[in-house]
GROMACS .gro file of C-alpha atoms in nm:
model
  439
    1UNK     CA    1  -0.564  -5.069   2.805
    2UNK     CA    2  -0.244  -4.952   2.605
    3UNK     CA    3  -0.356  -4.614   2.371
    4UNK     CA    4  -0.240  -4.632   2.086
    5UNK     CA    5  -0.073  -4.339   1.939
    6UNK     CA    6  -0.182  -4.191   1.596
    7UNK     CA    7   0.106  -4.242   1.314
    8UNK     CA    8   0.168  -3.898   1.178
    9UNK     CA    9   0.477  -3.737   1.031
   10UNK     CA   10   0.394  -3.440   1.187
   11UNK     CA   11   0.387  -3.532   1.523
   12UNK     CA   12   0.758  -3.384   1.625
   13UNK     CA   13   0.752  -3.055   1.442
   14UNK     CA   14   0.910  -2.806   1.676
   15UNK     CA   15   0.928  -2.404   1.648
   16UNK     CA   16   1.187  -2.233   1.655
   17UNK     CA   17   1.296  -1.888   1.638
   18UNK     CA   18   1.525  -1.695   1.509
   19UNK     CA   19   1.851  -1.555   1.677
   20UNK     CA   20   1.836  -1.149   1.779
   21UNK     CA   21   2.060  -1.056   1.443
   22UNK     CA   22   1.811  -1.257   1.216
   23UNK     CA   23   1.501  -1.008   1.371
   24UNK     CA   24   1.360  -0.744   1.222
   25UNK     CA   25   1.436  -0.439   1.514
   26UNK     CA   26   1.306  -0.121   1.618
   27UNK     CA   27   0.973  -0.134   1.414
   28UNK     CA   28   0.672   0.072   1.520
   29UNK     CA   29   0.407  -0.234   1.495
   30UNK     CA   30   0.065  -0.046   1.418
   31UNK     CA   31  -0.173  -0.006   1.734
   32UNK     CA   32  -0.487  -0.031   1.529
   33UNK     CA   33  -0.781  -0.233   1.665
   34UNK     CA   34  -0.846  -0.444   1.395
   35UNK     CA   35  -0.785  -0.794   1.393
   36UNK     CA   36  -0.617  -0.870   1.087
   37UNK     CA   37  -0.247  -0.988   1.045
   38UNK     CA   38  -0.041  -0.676   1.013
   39UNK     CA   39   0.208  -0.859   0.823
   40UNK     CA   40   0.243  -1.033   0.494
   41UNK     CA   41   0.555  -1.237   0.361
   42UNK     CA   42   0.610  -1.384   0.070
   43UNK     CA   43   0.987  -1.528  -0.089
   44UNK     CA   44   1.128  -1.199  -0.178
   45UNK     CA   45   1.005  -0.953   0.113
   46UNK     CA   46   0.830  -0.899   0.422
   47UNK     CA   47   0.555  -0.606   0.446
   48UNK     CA   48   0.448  -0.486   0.824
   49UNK     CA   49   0.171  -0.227   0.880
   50UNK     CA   50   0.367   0.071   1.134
   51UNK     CA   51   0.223   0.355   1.306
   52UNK     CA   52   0.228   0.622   1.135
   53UNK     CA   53   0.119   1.000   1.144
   54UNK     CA   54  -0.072   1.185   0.931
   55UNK     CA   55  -0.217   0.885   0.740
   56UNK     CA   56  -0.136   0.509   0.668
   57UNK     CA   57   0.212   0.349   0.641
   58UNK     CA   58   0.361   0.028   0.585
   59UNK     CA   59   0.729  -0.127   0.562
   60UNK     CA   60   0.840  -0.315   0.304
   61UNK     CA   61   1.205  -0.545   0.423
   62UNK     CA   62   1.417  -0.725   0.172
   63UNK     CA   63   1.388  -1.044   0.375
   64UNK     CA   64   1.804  -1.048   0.418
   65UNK     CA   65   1.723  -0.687   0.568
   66UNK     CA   66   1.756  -0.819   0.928
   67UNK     CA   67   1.890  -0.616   1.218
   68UNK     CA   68   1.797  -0.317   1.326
   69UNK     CA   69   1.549  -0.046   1.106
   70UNK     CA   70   1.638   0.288   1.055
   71UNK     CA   71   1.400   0.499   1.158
   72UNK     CA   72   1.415   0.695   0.806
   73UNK     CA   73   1.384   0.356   0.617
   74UNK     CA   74   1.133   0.451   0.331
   75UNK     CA   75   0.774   0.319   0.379
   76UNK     CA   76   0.455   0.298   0.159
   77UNK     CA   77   0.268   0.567   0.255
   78UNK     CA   78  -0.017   0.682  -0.022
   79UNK     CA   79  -0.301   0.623   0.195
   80UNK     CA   80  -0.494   0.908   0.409
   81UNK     CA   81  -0.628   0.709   0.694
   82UNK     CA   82  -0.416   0.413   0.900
   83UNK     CA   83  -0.371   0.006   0.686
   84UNK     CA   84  -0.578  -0.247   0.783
   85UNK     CA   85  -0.474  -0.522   0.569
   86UNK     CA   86  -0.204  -0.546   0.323
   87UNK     CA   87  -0.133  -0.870   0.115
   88UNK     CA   88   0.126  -0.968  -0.128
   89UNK     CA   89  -0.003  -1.079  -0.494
   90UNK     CA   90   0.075  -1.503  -0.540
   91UNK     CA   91   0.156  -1.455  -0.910
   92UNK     CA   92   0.402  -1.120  -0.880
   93UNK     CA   93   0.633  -1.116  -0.600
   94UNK     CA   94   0.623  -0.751  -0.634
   95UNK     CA   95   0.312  -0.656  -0.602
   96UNK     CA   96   0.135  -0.575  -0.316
   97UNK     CA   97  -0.238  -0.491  -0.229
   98UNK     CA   98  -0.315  -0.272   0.131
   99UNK     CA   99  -0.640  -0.199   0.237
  100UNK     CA  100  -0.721   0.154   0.455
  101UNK     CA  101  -0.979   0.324   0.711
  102UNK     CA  102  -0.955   0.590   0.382
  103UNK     CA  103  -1.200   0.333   0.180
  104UNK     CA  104  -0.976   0.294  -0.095
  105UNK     CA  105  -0.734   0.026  -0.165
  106UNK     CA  106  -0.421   0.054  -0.326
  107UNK     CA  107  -0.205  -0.171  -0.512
  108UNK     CA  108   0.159  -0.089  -0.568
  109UNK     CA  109   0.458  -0.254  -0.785
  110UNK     CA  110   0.763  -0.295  -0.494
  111UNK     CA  111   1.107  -0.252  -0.703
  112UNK     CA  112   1.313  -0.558  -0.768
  113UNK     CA  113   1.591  -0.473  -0.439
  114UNK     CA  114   1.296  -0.310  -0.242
  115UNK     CA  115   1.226   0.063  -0.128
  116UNK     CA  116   1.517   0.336  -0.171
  117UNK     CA  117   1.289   0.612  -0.118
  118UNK     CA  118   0.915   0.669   0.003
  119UNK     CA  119   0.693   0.534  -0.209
  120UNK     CA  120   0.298   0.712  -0.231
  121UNK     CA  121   0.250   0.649  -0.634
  122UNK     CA  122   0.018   0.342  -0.580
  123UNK     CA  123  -0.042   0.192  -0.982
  124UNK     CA  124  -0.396   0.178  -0.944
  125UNK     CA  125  -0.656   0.300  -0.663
  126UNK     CA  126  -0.930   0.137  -0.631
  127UNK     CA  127  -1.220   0.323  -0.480
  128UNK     CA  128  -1.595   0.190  -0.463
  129UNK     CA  129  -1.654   0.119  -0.063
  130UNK     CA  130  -1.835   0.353   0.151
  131UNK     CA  131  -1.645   0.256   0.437
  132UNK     CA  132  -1.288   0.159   0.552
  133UNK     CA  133  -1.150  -0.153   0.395
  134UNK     CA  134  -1.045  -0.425   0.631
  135UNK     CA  135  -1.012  -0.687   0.421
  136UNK     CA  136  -0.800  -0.776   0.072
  137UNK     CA  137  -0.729  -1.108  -0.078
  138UNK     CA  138  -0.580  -1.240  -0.395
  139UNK     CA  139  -0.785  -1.466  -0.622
  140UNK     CA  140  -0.534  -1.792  -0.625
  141UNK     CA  141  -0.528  -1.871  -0.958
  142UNK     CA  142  -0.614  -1.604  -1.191
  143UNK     CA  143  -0.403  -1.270  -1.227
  144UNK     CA  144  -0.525  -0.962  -1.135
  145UNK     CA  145  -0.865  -1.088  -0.952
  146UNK     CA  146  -0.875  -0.858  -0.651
  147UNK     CA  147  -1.122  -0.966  -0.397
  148UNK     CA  148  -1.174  -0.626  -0.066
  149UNK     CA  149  -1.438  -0.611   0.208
  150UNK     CA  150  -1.539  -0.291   0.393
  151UNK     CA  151  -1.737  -0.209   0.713
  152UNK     CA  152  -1.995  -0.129   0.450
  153UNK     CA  153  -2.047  -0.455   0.471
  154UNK     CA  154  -2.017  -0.552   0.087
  155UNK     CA  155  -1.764  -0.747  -0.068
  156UNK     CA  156  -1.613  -0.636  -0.415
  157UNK     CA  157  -1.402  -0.824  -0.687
  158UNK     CA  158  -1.145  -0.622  -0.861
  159UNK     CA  159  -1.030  -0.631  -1.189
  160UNK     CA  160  -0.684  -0.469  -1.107
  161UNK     CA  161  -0.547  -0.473  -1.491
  162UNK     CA  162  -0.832  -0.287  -1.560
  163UNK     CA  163  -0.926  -0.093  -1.216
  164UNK     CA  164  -1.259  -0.162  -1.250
  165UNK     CA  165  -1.512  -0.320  -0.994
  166UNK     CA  166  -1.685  -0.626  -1.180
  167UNK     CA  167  -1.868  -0.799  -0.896
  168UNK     CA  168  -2.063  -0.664  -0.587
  169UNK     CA  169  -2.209  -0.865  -0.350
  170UNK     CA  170  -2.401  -0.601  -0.157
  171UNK     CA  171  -2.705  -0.763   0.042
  172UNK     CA  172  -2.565  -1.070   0.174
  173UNK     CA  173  -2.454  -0.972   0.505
  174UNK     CA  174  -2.621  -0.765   0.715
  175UNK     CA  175  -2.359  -0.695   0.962
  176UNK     CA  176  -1.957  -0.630   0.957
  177UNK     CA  177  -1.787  -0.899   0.757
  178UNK     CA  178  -1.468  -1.098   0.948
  179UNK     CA  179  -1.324  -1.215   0.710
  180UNK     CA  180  -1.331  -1.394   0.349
  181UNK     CA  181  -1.159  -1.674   0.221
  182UNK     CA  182  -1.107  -1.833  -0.142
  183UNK     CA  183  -1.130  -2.213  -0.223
  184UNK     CA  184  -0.825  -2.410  -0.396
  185UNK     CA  185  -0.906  -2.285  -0.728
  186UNK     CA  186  -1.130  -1.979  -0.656
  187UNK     CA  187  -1.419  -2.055  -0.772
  188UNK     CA  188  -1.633  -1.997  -0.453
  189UNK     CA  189  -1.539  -1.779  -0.153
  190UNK     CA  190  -1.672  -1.836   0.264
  191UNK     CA  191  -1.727  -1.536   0.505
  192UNK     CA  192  -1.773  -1.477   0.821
  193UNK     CA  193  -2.011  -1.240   0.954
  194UNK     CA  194  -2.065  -1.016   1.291
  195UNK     CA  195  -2.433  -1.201   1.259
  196UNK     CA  196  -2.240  -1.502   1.424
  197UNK     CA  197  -2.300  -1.688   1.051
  198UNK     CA  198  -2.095  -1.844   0.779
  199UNK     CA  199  -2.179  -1.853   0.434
  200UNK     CA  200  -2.034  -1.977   0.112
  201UNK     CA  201  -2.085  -1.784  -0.187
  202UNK     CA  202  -2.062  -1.818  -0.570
  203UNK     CA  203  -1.940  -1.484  -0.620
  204UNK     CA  204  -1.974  -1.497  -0.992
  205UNK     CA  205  -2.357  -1.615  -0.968
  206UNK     CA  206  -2.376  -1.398  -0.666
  207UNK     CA  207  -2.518  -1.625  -0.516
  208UNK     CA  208  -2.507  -1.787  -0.153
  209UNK     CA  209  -2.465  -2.157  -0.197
  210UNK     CA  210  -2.475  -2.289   0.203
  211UNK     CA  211  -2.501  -2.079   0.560
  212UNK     CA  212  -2.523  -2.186   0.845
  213UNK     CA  213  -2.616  -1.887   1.126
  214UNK     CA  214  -2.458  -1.924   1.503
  215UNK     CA  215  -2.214  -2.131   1.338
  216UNK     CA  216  -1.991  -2.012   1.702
  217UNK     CA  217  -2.226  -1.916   1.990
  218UNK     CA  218  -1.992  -1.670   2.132
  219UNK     CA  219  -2.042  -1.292   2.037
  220UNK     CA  220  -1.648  -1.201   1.942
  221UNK     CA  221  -1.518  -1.258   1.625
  222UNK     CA  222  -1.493  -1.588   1.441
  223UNK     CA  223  -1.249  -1.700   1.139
  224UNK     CA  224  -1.372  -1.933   0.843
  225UNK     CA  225  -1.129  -2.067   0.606
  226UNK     CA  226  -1.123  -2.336   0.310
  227UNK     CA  227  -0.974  -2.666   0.323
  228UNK     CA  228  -0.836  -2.826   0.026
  229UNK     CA  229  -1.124  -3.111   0.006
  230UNK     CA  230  -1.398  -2.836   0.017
  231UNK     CA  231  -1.458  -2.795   0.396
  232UNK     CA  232  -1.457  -2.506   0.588
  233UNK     CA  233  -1.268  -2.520   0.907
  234UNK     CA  234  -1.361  -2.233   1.156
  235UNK     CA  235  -1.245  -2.078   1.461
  236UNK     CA  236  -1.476  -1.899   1.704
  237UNK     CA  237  -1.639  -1.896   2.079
  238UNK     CA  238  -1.901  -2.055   2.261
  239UNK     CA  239  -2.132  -1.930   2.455
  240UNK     CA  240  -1.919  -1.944   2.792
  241UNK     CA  241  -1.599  -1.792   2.614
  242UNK     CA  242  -1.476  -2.105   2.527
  243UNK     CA  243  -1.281  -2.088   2.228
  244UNK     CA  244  -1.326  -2.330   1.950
  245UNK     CA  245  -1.259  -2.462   1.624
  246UNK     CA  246  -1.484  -2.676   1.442
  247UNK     CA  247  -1.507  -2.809   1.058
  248UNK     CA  248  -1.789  -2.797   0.815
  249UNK     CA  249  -1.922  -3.013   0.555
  250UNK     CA  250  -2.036  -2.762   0.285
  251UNK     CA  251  -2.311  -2.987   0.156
  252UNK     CA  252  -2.432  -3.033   0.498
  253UNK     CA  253  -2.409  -2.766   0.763
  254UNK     CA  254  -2.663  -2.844   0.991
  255UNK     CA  255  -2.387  -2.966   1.218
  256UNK     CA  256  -2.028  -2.924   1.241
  257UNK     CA  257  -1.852  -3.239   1.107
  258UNK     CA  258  -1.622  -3.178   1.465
  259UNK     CA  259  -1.559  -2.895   1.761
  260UNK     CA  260  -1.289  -2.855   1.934
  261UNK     CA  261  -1.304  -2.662   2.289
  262UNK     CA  262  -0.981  -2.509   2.370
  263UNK     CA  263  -0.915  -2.286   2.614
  264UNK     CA  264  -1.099  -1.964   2.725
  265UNK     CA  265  -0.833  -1.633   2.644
  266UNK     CA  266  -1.011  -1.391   2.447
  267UNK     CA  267  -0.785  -1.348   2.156
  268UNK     CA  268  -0.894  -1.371   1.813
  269UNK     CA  269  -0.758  -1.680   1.668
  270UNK     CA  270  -0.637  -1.643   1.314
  271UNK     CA  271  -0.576  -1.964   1.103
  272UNK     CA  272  -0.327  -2.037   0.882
  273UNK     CA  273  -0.379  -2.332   0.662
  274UNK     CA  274  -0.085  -2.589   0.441
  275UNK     CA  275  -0.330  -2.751   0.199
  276UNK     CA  276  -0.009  -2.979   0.099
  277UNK     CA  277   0.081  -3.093   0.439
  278UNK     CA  278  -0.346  -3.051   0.567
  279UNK     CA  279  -0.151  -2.886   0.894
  280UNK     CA  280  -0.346  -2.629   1.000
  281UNK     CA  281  -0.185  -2.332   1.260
  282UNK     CA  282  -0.386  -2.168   1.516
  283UNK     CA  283  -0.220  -1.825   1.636
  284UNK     CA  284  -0.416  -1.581   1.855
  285UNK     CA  285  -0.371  -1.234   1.861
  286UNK     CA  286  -0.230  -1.171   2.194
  287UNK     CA  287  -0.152  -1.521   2.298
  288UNK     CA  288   0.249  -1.629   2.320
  289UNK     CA  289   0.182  -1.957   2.116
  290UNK     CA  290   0.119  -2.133   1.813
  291UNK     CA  291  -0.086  -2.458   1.823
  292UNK     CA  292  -0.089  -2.672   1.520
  293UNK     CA  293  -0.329  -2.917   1.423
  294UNK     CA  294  -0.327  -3.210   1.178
  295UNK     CA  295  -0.686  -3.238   0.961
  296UNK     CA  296  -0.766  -3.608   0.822
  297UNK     CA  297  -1.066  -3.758   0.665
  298UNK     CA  298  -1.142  -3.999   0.900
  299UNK     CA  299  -1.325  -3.902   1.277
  300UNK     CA  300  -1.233  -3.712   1.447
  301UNK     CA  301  -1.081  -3.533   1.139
  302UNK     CA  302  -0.925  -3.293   1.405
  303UNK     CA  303  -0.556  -3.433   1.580
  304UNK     CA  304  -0.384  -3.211   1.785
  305UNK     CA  305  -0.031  -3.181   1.727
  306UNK     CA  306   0.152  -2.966   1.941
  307UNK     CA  307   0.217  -2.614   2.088
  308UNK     CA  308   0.464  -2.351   2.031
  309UNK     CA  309   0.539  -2.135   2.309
  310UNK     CA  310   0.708  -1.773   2.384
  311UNK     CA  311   0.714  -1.522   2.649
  312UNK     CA  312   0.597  -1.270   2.435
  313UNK     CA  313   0.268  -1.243   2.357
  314UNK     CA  314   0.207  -1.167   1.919
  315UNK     CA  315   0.056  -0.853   1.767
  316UNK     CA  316   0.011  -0.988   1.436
  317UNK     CA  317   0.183  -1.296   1.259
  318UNK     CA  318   0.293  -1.353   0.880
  319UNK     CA  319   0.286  -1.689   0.695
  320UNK     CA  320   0.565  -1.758   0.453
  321UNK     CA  321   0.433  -1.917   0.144
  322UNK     CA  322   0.604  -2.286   0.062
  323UNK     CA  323   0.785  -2.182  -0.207
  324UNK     CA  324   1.000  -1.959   0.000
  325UNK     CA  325   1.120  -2.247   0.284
  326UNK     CA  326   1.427  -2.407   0.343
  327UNK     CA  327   1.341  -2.751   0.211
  328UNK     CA  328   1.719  -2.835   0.302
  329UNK     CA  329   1.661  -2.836   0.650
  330UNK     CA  330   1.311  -3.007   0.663
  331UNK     CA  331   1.094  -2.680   0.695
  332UNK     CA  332   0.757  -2.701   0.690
  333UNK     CA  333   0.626  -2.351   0.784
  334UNK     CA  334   0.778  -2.015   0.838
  335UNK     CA  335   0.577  -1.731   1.062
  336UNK     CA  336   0.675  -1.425   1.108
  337UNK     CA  337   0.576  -1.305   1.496
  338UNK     CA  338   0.536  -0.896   1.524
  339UNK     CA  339   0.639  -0.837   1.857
  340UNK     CA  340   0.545  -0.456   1.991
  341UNK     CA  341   0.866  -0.324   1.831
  342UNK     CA  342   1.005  -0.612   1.646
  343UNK     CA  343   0.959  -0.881   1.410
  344UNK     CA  344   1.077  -1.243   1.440
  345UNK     CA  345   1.067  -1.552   1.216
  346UNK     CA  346   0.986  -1.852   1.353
  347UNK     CA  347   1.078  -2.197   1.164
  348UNK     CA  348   0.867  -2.502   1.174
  349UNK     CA  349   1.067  -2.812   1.130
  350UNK     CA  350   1.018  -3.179   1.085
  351UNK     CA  351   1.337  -3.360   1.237
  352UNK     CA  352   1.455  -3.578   0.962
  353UNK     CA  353   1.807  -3.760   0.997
  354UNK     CA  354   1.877  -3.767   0.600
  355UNK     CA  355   2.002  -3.491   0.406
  356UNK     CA  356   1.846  -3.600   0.087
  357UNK     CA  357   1.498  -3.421  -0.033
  358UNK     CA  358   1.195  -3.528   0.153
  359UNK     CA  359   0.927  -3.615  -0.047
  360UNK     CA  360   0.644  -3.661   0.179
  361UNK     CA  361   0.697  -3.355   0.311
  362UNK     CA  362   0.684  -3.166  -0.015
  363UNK     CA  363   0.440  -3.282  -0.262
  364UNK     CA  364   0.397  -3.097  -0.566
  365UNK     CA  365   0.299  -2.693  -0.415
  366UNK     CA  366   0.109  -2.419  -0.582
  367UNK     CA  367   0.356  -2.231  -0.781
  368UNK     CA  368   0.381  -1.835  -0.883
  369UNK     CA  369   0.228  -1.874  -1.249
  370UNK     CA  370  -0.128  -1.784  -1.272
  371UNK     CA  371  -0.390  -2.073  -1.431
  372UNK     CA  372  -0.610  -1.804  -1.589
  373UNK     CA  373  -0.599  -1.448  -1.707
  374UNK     CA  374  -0.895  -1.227  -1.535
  375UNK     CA  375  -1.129  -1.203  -1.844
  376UNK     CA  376  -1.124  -1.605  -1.859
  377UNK     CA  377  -1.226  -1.555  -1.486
  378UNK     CA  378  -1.468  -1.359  -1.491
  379UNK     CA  379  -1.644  -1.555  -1.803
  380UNK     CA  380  -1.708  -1.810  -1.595
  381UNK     CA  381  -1.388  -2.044  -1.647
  382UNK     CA  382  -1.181  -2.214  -1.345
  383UNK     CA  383  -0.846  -2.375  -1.296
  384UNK     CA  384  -0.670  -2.523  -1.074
  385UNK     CA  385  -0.340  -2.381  -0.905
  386UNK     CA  386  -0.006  -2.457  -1.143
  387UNK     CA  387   0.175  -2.664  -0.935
  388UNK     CA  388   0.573  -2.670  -0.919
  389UNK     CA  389   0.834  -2.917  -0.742
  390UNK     CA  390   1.086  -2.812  -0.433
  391UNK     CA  391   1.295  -3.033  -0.481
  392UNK     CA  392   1.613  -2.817  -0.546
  393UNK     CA  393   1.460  -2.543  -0.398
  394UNK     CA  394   1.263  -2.247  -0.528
  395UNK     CA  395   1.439  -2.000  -0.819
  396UNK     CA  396   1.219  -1.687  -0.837
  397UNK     CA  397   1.193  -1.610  -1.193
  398UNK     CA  398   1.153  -1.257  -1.390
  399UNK     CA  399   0.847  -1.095  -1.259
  400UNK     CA  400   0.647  -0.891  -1.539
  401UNK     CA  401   0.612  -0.529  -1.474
  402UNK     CA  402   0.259  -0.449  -1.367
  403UNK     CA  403   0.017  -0.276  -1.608
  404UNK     CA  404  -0.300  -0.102  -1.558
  405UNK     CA  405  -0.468  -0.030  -1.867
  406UNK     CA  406  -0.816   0.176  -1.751
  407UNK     CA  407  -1.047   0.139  -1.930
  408UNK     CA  408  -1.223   0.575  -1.966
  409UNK     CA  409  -1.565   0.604  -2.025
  410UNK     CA  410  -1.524   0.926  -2.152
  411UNK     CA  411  -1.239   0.823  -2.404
  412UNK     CA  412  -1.487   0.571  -2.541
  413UNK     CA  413  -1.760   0.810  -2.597
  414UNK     CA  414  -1.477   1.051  -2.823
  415UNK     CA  415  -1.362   0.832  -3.048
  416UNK     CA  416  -1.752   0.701  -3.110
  417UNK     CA  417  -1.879   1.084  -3.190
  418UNK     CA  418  -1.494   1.152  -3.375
  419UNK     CA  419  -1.606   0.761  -3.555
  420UNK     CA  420  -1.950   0.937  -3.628
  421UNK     CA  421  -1.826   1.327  -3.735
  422UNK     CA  422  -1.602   1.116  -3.971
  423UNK     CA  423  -1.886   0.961  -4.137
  424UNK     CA  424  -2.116   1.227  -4.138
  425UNK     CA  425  -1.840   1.462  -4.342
  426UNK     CA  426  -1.832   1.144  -4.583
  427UNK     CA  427  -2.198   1.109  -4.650
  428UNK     CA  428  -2.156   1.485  -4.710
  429UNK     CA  429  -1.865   1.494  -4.968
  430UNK     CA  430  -2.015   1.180  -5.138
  431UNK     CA  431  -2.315   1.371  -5.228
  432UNK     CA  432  -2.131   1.683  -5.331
  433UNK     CA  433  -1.949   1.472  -5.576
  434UNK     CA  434  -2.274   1.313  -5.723
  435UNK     CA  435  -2.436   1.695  -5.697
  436UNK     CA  436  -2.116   1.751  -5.917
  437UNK     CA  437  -2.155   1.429  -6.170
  438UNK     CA  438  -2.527   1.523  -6.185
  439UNK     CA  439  -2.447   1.900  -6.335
   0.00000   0.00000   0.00000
């Protein structure tokens, strides 16, 4: 019996990384237990969580800032207690959101050519957990829609323009949230929870529309993330340590559509998803490689792809949205690896012969203009990501400088009784006057 061998353009990718001079040197990678990514990219700059004392610190890199790292190179250091998560804003490429053991989170407007000196100013701080923030994410499509979770187990959306907290979901999990993920157009979200469940939730409705509990047998941490078509693909363990990834039908989650068993290291795996390409990138934290899968929607929706391996094993790992690759040289994903005291890029390529654009390989991606402003959001309305072409590359536009306009209770409140005093005193002189014609 001959097998016959899956057709997929994606079949050869190969990693590779960078040279030594293209590396990001002498960093201080932060030791913190906490398994998020420590890193965030996006076409302009690369942002790393560091050790630091007295407080919480991360770096900020021009992305041509390669080489070695001064140890006085200016951080962003506002927060009291160490980052846990820090993520770059999809519709600002200067804007950044970080997320603290201090339970606040903090978002911050980067200057055009990056940090001169140390930055602590954050534009707006957001306070309204209990307990340290380990989780931030941007809403995709409208601007300034904030989205943190805390080890006070509730999940709040941000209005960021504003600084105030519009949405709390407080009593839908009863244990430490993992981690939280929007769909394509963000108009639902899916968690994962210590309580080994998954849920998706209507955040606006506040409402949970599917769950499925034990979704992974296994008791360490699991990862669920969105799909393009509306599944949720997650990553876990079973029951013997076995780690897994499976996918979910959301209108059906009795049973998992497919699992995959891989192997049985006890790394969290984090997933990093292309919704243009449907690749999907498994890196652990702690492992040395990068396996890549290829989702369909035919059985067994799942294909294997290939491995990339290192000798190093990774402390964290950034994901370079598309609009910053090379589409030149066939790139298809860009990670950035934080090594204990370094970081290095790693290209993804597909080897193509011609020079010319590749079409298949870059379909229409989401772009950096917001569909909806917040307000429109949070009334209910949705839209789907703007999409732009790559085909002669990406040209970052102006960004707009970030505003917060808060809204004060208290300021309210004056002008209503200085609004009222100034009708009172009317009423008054009005019948002084008649008192007047009267006489």
């Amino acid at each position: 019996m001959r097998r016959v061998v899956r057709q997929s353009k994606f079949r050869h990718v190969f990693g590779q990384a960078v040279k030594n001079d293209q590396c990001y040197d002498d960093i201080r990678v932060s030791r913190v237990t906490w398994d998020s990514a420590f890193c965030a990219v996006n076409p302009k700059f690369v942002a790393i969580i560091i050790e630091a004392s007295g407080g919480g610190a991360f770096l900020v890199l021009p992305l041509h800032k390669t080489g070695r790292i001064d140890k006085s190179y200016p951080t962003v250091c506002g927060h009291t207690g160490p980052v846990l998560d820090i993520e770059w804003c999809p519709h600002n490429d200067q804007v950044i959101a970080s997320g603290s053991e201090d339970c606040t989170v903090m978002v911050w407007q980067i200057p055009e050519n990056g940090l001169v000196t140390a930055m602590s100013e954050p534009v707006v701080v957001l306070e309204g957990h209990s307990k340290r923030v380990g989780i931030i994410t941007w809403h995709p499509t409208a601007r300034n829609v904030l989205l943190s979770a805390g080890c006070d187990n509730q999940i709040i959306i941000w209005n960021v323009g504003t600084g105030e907290a519009m949405i709390n979901l407080e009593d839908m999990h009863p244990d430490v949230i993992y981690n939280v993920c929007w769909n394509r157009n963000g108009s639902l979200i899916c968690t994962s929870c210590k309580d080994k469940g998954i849920r998706v939730i209507d955040p606006r409705k506040e409402t949970i529309i599917a769950e499925k509990e034990k979704a992974h047998e296994g008791a360490r941490p699991m990862r669920a993330i969105f799909l393009s078509d509306g599944n949720v693909l997650t990553t876990g363990f079973s029951r013997m340590s076995e780690r897994q990834l499976a996918l979910w039908n959301t209108s059906n989650m009795d049973e998992p559509m497919t699992v995959n068993e891989m192997d049985t290291s006890n790394g969290v795996l984090l997933p990093f998803y292309d919704p243009d390409t449907n690749v999907v990138y498994l890196c652990g934290k702690g492992d040395s490689s990068i396996r890549y899968f290829e989702i369909t929607d035919e059985a067994p929706y799942v294909h294997f792809l290939s491995t990339f391996a290192t000798k190093e094993p990774q402390r964290g790992m950034g994901y370079m949205p598309k609009r910053g690759l090379d589409v030149n040289k066939c790139e298809i994903a860009r990670f950035y690896k934080l090594h204990e005291r370094k970081c290095e890029p790693i290209v993804m390529t597909v080897p193509r012969k011609s020079d010319l654009f590749q079409d298949d390989l870059y379909p229409d991606t989401a772009g950096p203009d917001p569909a909806l402003e917040a307000e429109d959001w949070f009334d209910g309305k949705n839209g789907d990501p703007i999409s732009i072409s790559l085909k002669n590359g990406y040209v970052p536009g102006k960004n707009r400088e970030f505003k917060v306009v808060k809204k004060n209770i208290l300021d309210s409140k004056v002008t209503k009784n200085s609004e009222n005093s100034t009708l009172i005193h009317k009423i008054e002189l009005n019948s002084r006057m008649e008192a007047i014609k009267i006489k």
